[in-house]
Coordinates of C-alpha atoms in Angstrom, one line a residue:
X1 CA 81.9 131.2 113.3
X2 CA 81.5 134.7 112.0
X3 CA 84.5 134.7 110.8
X4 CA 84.2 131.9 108.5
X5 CA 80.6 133.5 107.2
X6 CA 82.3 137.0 106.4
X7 CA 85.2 135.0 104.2
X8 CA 82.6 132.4 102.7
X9 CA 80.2 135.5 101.7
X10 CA 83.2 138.2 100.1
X11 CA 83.3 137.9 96.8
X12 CA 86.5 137.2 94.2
X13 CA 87.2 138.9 91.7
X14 CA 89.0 137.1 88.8
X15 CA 92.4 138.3 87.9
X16 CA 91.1 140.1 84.8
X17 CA 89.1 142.2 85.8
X18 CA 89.8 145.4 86.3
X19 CA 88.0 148.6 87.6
X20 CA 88.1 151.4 84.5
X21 CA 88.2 155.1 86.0
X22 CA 86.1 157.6 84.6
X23 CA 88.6 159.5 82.7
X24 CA 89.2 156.4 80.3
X25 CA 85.7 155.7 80.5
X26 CA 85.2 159.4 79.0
X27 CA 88.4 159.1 76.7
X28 CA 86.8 155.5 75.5
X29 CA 83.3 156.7 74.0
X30 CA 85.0 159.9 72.8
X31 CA 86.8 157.4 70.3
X32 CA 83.6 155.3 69.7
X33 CA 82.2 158.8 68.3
X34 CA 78.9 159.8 68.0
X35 CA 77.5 158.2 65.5
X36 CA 76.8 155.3 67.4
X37 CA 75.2 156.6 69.8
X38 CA 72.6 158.3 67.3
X39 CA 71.4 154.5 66.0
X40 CA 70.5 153.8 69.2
X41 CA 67.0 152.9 67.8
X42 CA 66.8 151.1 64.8
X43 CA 63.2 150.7 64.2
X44 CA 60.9 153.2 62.0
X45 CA 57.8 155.2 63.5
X46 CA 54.8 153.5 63.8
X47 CA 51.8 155.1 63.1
X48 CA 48.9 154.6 64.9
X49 CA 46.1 152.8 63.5
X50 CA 45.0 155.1 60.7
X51 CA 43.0 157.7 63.0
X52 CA 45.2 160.5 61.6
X53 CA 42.3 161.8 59.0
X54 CA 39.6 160.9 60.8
X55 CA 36.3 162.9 60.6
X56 CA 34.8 164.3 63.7
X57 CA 31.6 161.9 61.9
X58 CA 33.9 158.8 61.7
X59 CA 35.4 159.5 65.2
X60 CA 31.6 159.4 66.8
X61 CA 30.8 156.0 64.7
X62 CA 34.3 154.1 65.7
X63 CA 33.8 154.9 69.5
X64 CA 29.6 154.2 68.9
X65 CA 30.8 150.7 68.1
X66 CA 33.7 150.0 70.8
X67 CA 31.6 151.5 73.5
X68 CA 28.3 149.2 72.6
X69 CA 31.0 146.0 72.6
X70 CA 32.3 147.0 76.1
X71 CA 31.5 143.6 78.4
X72 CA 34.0 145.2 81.4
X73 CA 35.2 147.6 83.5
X74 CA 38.4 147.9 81.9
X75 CA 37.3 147.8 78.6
X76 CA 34.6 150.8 79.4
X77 CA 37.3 153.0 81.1
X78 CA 40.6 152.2 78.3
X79 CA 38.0 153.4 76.1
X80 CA 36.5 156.5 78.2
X81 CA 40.3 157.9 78.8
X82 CA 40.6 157.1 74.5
X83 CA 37.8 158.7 73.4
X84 CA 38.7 161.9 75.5
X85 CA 42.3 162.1 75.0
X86 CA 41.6 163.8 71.6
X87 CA 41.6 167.7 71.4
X88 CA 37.6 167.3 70.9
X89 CA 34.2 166.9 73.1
X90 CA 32.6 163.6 72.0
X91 CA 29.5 163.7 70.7
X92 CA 26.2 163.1 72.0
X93 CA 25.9 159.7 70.7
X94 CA 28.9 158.9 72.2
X95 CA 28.8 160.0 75.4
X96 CA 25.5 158.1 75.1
X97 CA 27.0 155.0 74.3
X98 CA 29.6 155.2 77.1
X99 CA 26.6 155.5 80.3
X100 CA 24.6 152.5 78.6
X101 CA 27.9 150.8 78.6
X102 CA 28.8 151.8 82.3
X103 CA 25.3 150.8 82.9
X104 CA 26.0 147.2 81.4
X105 CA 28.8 146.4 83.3
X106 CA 27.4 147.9 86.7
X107 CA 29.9 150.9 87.1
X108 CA 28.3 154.0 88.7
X109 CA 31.1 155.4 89.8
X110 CA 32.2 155.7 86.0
X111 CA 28.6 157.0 84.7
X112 CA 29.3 160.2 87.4
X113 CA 33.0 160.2 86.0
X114 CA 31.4 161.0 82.6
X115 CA 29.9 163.9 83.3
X116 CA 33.1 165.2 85.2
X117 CA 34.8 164.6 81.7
X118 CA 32.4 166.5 79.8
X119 CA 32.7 169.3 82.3
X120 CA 36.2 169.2 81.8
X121 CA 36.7 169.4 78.4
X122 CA 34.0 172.0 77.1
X123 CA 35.4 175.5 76.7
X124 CA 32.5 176.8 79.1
X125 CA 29.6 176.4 81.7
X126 CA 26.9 177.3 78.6
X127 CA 27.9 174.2 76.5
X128 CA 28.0 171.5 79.5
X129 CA 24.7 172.5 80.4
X130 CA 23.6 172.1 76.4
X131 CA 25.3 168.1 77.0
X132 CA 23.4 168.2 80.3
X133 CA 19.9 169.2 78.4
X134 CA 20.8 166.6 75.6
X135 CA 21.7 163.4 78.4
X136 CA 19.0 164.6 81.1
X137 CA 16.4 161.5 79.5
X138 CA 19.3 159.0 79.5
X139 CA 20.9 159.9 82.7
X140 CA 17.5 160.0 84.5
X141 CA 16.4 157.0 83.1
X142 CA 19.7 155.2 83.9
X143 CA 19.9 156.4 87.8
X144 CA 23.5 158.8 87.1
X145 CA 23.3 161.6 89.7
X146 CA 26.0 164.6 88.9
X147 CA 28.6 165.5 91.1
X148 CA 27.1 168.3 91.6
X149 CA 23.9 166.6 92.9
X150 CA 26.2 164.1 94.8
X151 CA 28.5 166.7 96.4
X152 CA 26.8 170.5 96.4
X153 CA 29.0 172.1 98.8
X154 CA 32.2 171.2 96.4
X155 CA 31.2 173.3 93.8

């Protein structure tokens, strides 16, 4: 019986096909030259969505407005990792917008995030505490703890 299942489970091979070694392999796309292999892509750069001149002032406002239509999770962190994927510290306002929207949607875990982000992207300790001064009614008023408040000994 396991006979018959090794034969019914080999495969053919029709007569025509045959193995190519890698020599003629090699020798074939030397011939096909390498021009088509530079068209690979034949589609044009997109540009992204006109953000390309856009004022640190016009930045603030766009993100203002995504952050107060944020009505998930998903939506509030595609925006968060947006917003700070630019070679720039949000604003205030911003970063304003962003807790009341992790506050909408019930993410805590998010709102403490913030603050890491901030932290990370100032060029020093002196500015974070000026965003820390600037957030302390919101975040207070909100219920975000810091890390720092949450985990002292991991400073």
């Amino acid at each position: 019986m396991a006979a018959v299942f090794r034969l019914a489970t080999r495969t053919v091979r029709p007569a025509s096909f045959a193995r190519v070694s890698y020599a003629s392999r090699s020798a074939l796309s030397a011939r096909a030259g390498a021009s088509t292999f530079n068209s690979f892509s034949t589609s044009s750069k997109r540009l992204s969505a006109g953000h390309e001149e856009e004022t640190y002032e016009e930045f603030s406002a766009r993100y203002e407005k995504e952050f107060d239509a944020v009505r998930d999770v998903f939506e509030l962190q595609r925006n968060l990792n947006n917003a700070f994927a630019y070679d720039l510290v949000p604003s205030v306002e911003v970063l304003a917008a962003a807790l009341r929207a992790a506050r909408r949607v019930n993410d805590f875990p998010t709102a403490v995030r913030i603050f890491e982000g901030i932290k990370a992207k100032v060029e020093n300790e002196n500015q974070y505490k000026q965003y820390l001064e600037k957030l302390d009614g919101l975040r207070k008023e909100l219920g975000v703890a810091l890390r720092e408040e949450l985990y002292p000994e991991n400073q």
